[in-house]
Tab-separated table of N, CA and C in Angstrom:
chain	number	residue	atom	x	y	z
A	1	UNK	N	10.922	4.750	-15.516
A	1	UNK	CA	9.971	4.025	-14.695
A	1	UNK	C	10.318	4.257	-13.227
A	2	UNK	N	9.291	4.260	-12.411
A	2	UNK	CA	9.478	4.437	-10.967
A	2	UNK	C	8.832	3.269	-10.240
A	3	UNK	N	9.614	2.624	-9.385
A	3	UNK	CA	9.129	1.531	-8.540
A	3	UNK	C	8.724	2.151	-7.204
A	4	UNK	N	7.459	2.025	-6.848
A	4	UNK	CA	6.898	2.597	-5.614
A	4	UNK	C	6.712	1.459	-4.609
A	5	UNK	N	7.353	1.589	-3.447
A	5	UNK	CA	7.332	0.536	-2.433
A	5	UNK	C	6.810	1.121	-1.120
A	6	UNK	N	5.839	0.439	-0.515
A	6	UNK	CA	5.300	0.875	0.773
A	6	UNK	C	5.296	-0.322	1.723
A	7	UNK	N	5.822	-0.105	2.928
A	7	UNK	CA	5.844	-1.130	3.976
A	7	UNK	C	4.975	-0.650	5.134
A	8	UNK	N	4.009	-1.462	5.526
A	8	UNK	CA	3.068	-1.117	6.590
A	8	UNK	C	3.376	-1.920	7.851
A	9	UNK	N	3.376	-1.262	8.983
A	9	UNK	CA	3.571	-1.924	10.278
A	9	UNK	C	2.365	-1.586	11.149
A	10	UNK	N	1.673	-2.622	11.616
A	10	UNK	CA	0.485	-2.405	12.434
A	10	UNK	C	0.806	-1.601	13.693
A	11	UNK	N	-0.129	-0.755	14.059
A	11	UNK	CA	-0.042	-0.056	15.334
A	11	UNK	C	-0.282	-1.063	16.456
A	12	UNK	N	0.134	-0.720	17.658
A	12	UNK	CA	-0.041	-1.594	18.825
A	12	UNK	C	-1.503	-2.001	18.955
A	13	UNK	N	-1.722	-3.299	19.150
A	13	UNK	CA	-3.067	-3.825	19.331
A	13	UNK	C	-3.755	-4.262	18.052
A	14	UNK	N	-3.151	-4.015	16.904
A	14	UNK	CA	-3.746	-4.406	15.624
A	14	UNK	C	-3.092	-5.704	15.150
A	15	UNK	N	-3.904	-6.616	14.624
A	15	UNK	CA	-3.405	-7.855	14.028
A	15	UNK	C	-4.295	-8.181	12.834
A	16	UNK	N	-3.957	-9.273	12.142
A	16	UNK	CA	-4.778	-9.680	10.998
A	16	UNK	C	-6.165	-10.142	11.423
A	17	UNK	N	-6.383	-10.389	12.693
A	17	UNK	CA	-7.713	-10.758	13.164
A	17	UNK	C	-8.660	-9.554	13.208
A	18	UNK	N	-8.114	-8.366	13.181
A	18	UNK	CA	-8.911	-7.131	13.244
A	18	UNK	C	-9.618	-6.922	11.901
A	19	UNK	N	-10.937	-6.731	11.901
A	19	UNK	CA	-11.661	-6.507	10.643
A	19	UNK	C	-11.151	-5.294	9.866
A	20	UNK	N	-10.612	-4.299	10.549
A	20	UNK	CA	-10.063	-3.120	9.853
A	20	UNK	C	-8.825	-3.499	9.039
A	21	UNK	N	-8.021	-4.409	9.560
A	21	UNK	CA	-6.844	-4.870	8.817
A	21	UNK	C	-7.282	-5.662	7.590
A	22	UNK	N	-8.291	-6.477	7.743
A	22	UNK	CA	-8.791	-7.267	6.622
A	22	UNK	C	-9.381	-6.364	5.534
A	23	UNK	N	-10.090	-5.302	5.941
A	23	UNK	CA	-10.651	-4.366	4.962
A	23	UNK	C	-9.542	-3.594	4.244
A	24	UNK	N	-8.532	-3.160	4.994
A	24	UNK	CA	-7.415	-2.446	4.381
A	24	UNK	C	-6.715	-3.338	3.362
A	25	UNK	N	-6.550	-4.612	3.698
A	25	UNK	CA	-5.926	-5.543	2.765
A	25	UNK	C	-6.778	-5.716	1.511
A	26	UNK	N	-8.083	-5.840	1.667
A	26	UNK	CA	-8.969	-5.984	0.499
A	26	UNK	C	-8.818	-4.788	-0.441
A	27	UNK	N	-8.756	-3.587	0.134
A	27	UNK	CA	-8.575	-2.390	-0.691
A	27	UNK	C	-7.208	-2.397	-1.359
A	28	UNK	N	-6.174	-2.742	-0.603
A	28	UNK	CA	-4.816	-2.740	-1.157
A	28	UNK	C	-4.710	-3.670	-2.359
A	29	UNK	N	-5.327	-4.824	-2.278
A	29	UNK	CA	-5.282	-5.783	-3.385
A	29	UNK	C	-5.903	-5.181	-4.644
A	30	UNK	N	-6.963	-4.400	-4.488
A	30	UNK	CA	-7.700	-3.849	-5.634
A	30	UNK	C	-7.076	-2.596	-6.241
A	31	UNK	N	-6.151	-1.964	-5.531
A	31	UNK	CA	-5.565	-0.724	-6.051
A	31	UNK	C	-5.005	-0.934	-7.456
A	32	UNK	N	-4.351	-2.040	-7.690
A	32	UNK	CA	-3.748	-2.305	-8.992
A	32	UNK	C	-4.728	-2.338	-10.145
A	33	UNK	N	-5.946	-2.763	-9.889
A	33	UNK	CA	-6.947	-2.796	-10.962
A	33	UNK	C	-7.774	-1.513	-11.027
A	34	UNK	N	-7.721	-0.702	-10.007
A	34	UNK	CA	-8.517	0.527	-9.956
A	34	UNK	C	-7.759	1.777	-10.394
A	35	UNK	N	-6.442	1.753	-10.330
A	35	UNK	CA	-5.628	2.934	-10.648
A	35	UNK	C	-4.906	2.685	-11.970
A	36	UNK	N	-5.327	3.364	-13.029
A	36	UNK	CA	-4.787	3.052	-14.361
A	36	UNK	C	-3.302	3.371	-14.537
A	37	UNK	N	-2.734	4.238	-13.729
A	37	UNK	CA	-1.316	4.585	-13.859
A	37	UNK	C	-0.382	3.437	-13.509
A	38	UNK	N	-0.873	2.444	-12.798
A	38	UNK	CA	-0.024	1.340	-12.349
A	38	UNK	C	0.161	0.303	-13.447
A	39	UNK	N	1.415	0.082	-13.832
A	39	UNK	CA	1.751	-0.962	-14.801
A	39	UNK	C	1.851	-2.317	-14.107
A	40	UNK	N	2.322	-2.301	-12.869
A	40	UNK	CA	2.419	-3.507	-12.043
A	40	UNK	C	1.958	-3.159	-10.642
A	41	UNK	N	1.418	-4.159	-9.938
A	41	UNK	CA	0.979	-3.966	-8.551
A	41	UNK	C	1.115	-5.296	-7.825
A	42	UNK	N	1.956	-5.322	-6.808
A	42	UNK	CA	2.171	-6.533	-6.028
A	42	UNK	C	1.874	-6.210	-4.559
A	43	UNK	N	0.741	-6.668	-4.050
A	43	UNK	CA	0.434	-6.505	-2.627
A	43	UNK	C	0.648	-7.833	-1.901
A	44	UNK	N	0.973	-7.782	-0.612
A	44	UNK	CA	1.072	-9.045	0.108
A	44	UNK	C	1.466	-8.906	1.562
A	45	UNK	N	1.065	-9.921	2.317
A	45	UNK	CA	1.453	-10.014	3.726
A	45	UNK	C	2.902	-10.452	3.822
A	46	UNK	N	3.625	-9.865	4.746
A	46	UNK	CA	5.003	-10.251	4.992
A	46	UNK	C	5.005	-11.546	5.810
A	47	UNK	N	5.830	-12.493	5.402
A	47	UNK	CA	5.895	-13.766	6.134
A	47	UNK	C	7.013	-13.780	7.178
A	48	UNK	N	7.850	-12.743	7.189
A	48	UNK	CA	8.951	-12.680	8.153
A	48	UNK	C	8.417	-12.404	9.557
A	49	UNK	N	9.011	-13.048	10.546
A	49	UNK	CA	8.625	-12.829	11.944
A	49	UNK	C	9.695	-12.056	12.714
A	50	UNK	N	10.705	-11.552	12.022
A	50	UNK	CA	11.756	-10.789	12.686
A	50	UNK	C	11.180	-9.514	13.303
A	51	UNK	N	11.705	-9.070	14.431
A	51	UNK	CA	11.172	-7.890	15.122
A	51	UNK	C	11.129	-6.622	14.262
A	52	UNK	N	12.042	-6.463	13.338
A	52	UNK	CA	12.060	-5.263	12.506
A	52	UNK	C	11.152	-5.373	11.273
A	53	UNK	N	10.553	-6.528	11.064
A	53	UNK	CA	9.730	-6.759	9.876
A	53	UNK	C	8.437	-5.952	9.934
A	54	UNK	N	7.981	-5.543	8.769
A	54	UNK	CA	6.678	-4.905	8.634
A	54	UNK	C	5.640	-6.002	8.375
A	55	UNK	N	4.367	-5.627	8.443
A	55	UNK	CA	3.293	-6.610	8.323
A	55	UNK	C	2.778	-6.795	6.906
A	56	UNK	N	2.885	-5.751	6.093
A	56	UNK	CA	2.289	-5.797	4.760
A	56	UNK	C	3.121	-4.911	3.847
A	57	UNK	N	3.125	-5.242	2.570
A	57	UNK	CA	3.853	-4.429	1.599
A	57	UNK	C	3.072	-4.338	0.298
A	58	UNK	N	3.256	-3.223	-0.388
A	58	UNK	CA	2.779	-3.087	-1.763
A	58	UNK	C	3.933	-2.556	-2.598
A	59	UNK	N	4.009	-3.060	-3.821
A	59	UNK	CA	5.046	-2.634	-4.749
A	59	UNK	C	4.358	-2.335	-6.078
A	60	UNK	N	4.512	-1.101	-6.542
A	60	UNK	CA	3.892	-0.704	-7.796
A	60	UNK	C	4.922	-0.171	-8.773
A	61	UNK	N	4.529	-0.098	-10.026
A	61	UNK	CA	5.390	0.444	-11.061
A	61	UNK	C	4.587	1.440	-11.882
A	62	UNK	N	5.114	2.671	-11.986
A	62	UNK	CA	4.492	3.722	-12.794
A	62	UNK	C	5.519	4.249	-13.793
A	63	UNK	N	5.033	4.967	-14.795
A	63	UNK	CA	5.902	5.431	-15.881
A	63	UNK	C	6.884	6.516	-15.471
A	64	UNK	N	6.400	7.494	-14.692
A	64	UNK	CA	7.224	8.664	-14.396
A	64	UNK	C	6.644	9.402	-13.192
A	65	UNK	N	7.241	10.533	-12.850
A	65	UNK	CA	6.800	11.275	-11.673
A	65	UNK	C	5.376	11.819	-11.822
A	66	UNK	N	4.982	12.173	-13.034
A	66	UNK	CA	3.617	12.652	-13.257
A	66	UNK	C	2.606	11.532	-13.000
A	67	UNK	N	2.919	10.342	-13.465
A	67	UNK	CA	2.045	9.187	-13.217
A	67	UNK	C	2.011	8.852	-11.731
A	68	UNK	N	3.137	8.982	-11.060
A	68	UNK	CA	3.184	8.747	-9.611
A	68	UNK	C	2.275	9.728	-8.888
A	69	UNK	N	2.288	10.972	-9.292
A	69	UNK	CA	1.424	11.978	-8.661
A	69	UNK	C	-0.052	11.662	-8.924
A	70	UNK	N	-0.405	11.258	-10.127
A	70	UNK	CA	-1.803	10.898	-10.421
A	70	UNK	C	-2.237	9.696	-9.580
A	71	UNK	N	-1.342	8.724	-9.441
A	71	UNK	CA	-1.614	7.576	-8.577
A	71	UNK	C	-1.865	8.033	-7.146
A	72	UNK	N	-1.015	8.925	-6.660
A	72	UNK	CA	-1.119	9.372	-5.270
A	72	UNK	C	-2.469	10.017	-4.964
A	73	UNK	N	-3.033	10.761	-5.903
A	73	UNK	CA	-4.284	11.489	-5.643
A	73	UNK	C	-5.521	10.747	-6.137
A	74	UNK	N	-5.349	9.591	-6.737
A	74	UNK	CA	-6.498	8.834	-7.235
A	74	UNK	C	-7.444	8.519	-6.071
A	75	UNK	N	-8.757	8.724	-6.240
A	75	UNK	CA	-9.712	8.528	-5.138
A	75	UNK	C	-9.674	7.133	-4.510
A	76	UNK	N	-9.506	6.091	-5.300
A	76	UNK	CA	-9.454	4.739	-4.725
A	76	UNK	C	-8.205	4.582	-3.867
A	77	UNK	N	-7.092	5.097	-4.367
A	77	UNK	CA	-5.857	5.050	-3.591
A	77	UNK	C	-5.997	5.859	-2.304
A	78	UNK	N	-6.635	7.004	-2.374
A	78	UNK	CA	-6.838	7.835	-1.185
A	78	UNK	C	-7.678	7.102	-0.136
A	79	UNK	N	-8.662	6.333	-0.568
A	79	UNK	CA	-9.468	5.551	0.377
A	79	UNK	C	-8.619	4.453	1.015
A	80	UNK	N	-7.773	3.815	0.225
A	80	UNK	CA	-6.873	2.799	0.780
A	80	UNK	C	-5.939	3.425	1.813
A	81	UNK	N	-5.419	4.606	1.513
A	81	UNK	CA	-4.563	5.314	2.475
A	81	UNK	C	-5.313	5.567	3.770
A	82	UNK	N	-6.549	6.014	3.664
A	82	UNK	CA	-7.348	6.299	4.865
A	82	UNK	C	-7.466	5.055	5.740
A	83	UNK	N	-7.730	3.918	5.121
A	83	UNK	CA	-7.889	2.672	5.876
A	83	UNK	C	-6.582	2.255	6.544
A	84	UNK	N	-5.470	2.333	5.828
A	84	UNK	CA	-4.181	1.939	6.388
A	84	UNK	C	-3.706	2.913	7.461
A	85	UNK	N	-3.987	4.201	7.282
A	85	UNK	CA	-3.547	5.203	8.257
A	85	UNK	C	-4.158	4.926	9.632
A	86	UNK	N	-5.376	4.431	9.655
A	86	UNK	CA	-6.073	4.144	10.910
A	86	UNK	C	-5.391	3.027	11.708
A	87	UNK	N	-4.764	2.093	11.020
A	87	UNK	CA	-4.276	0.886	11.705
A	87	UNK	C	-2.760	0.697	11.655
A	88	UNK	N	-2.036	1.539	10.905
A	88	UNK	CA	-0.609	1.270	10.728
A	88	UNK	C	0.197	2.541	10.535
A	89	UNK	N	1.491	2.368	10.693
A	89	UNK	CA	2.473	3.358	10.271
A	89	UNK	C	3.170	2.755	9.073
A	90	UNK	N	3.739	3.598	8.210
A	90	UNK	CA	4.383	3.025	7.046
A	90	UNK	C	5.609	3.812	6.604
A	91	UNK	N	6.389	3.142	5.780
A	91	UNK	CA	7.570	3.743	5.162
A	91	UNK	C	7.451	3.526	3.666
A	92	UNK	N	7.959	4.499	2.900
A	92	UNK	CA	7.889	4.376	1.448
A	92	UNK	C	9.257	4.612	0.823
A	93	UNK	N	9.400	4.103	-0.377
A	93	UNK	CA	10.564	4.405	-1.211
A	93	UNK	C	10.097	4.435	-2.655
A	94	UNK	N	10.587	5.410	-3.410
A	94	UNK	CA	10.333	5.502	-4.833
A	94	UNK	C	11.674	5.423	-5.546
A	95	UNK	N	11.862	4.358	-6.314
A	95	UNK	CA	13.146	4.082	-6.945
A	95	UNK	C	13.037	4.259	-8.456
A	96	UNK	N	13.982	4.975	-9.039
A	96	UNK	CA	14.028	5.062	-10.488
A	96	UNK	C	14.626	3.785	-11.055
A	97	UNK	N	13.988	3.281	-12.095
A	97	UNK	CA	14.504	2.078	-12.762
A	97	UNK	C	15.036	2.451	-14.130
């Protein structure tokens, strides 16, 4: 199993009041039900206010590297990426469990 973790940090001038951030969040929430490779999907806003904190995170679980690749190219996931790319920078980690 592979745990896929993504941390999003808003670009300068972006906040949750921005409609683009709200749309990106709506898409992120739905990824788990739209991408069949995901066994688990946990999206959410970060509540930490520390300067190094990111604004949003998603945590997914897939079976293996092949499933991770299918998830990565899934059209719904690609649309979510497009929305987040416009408003944020992000970091990822893929952990074997």
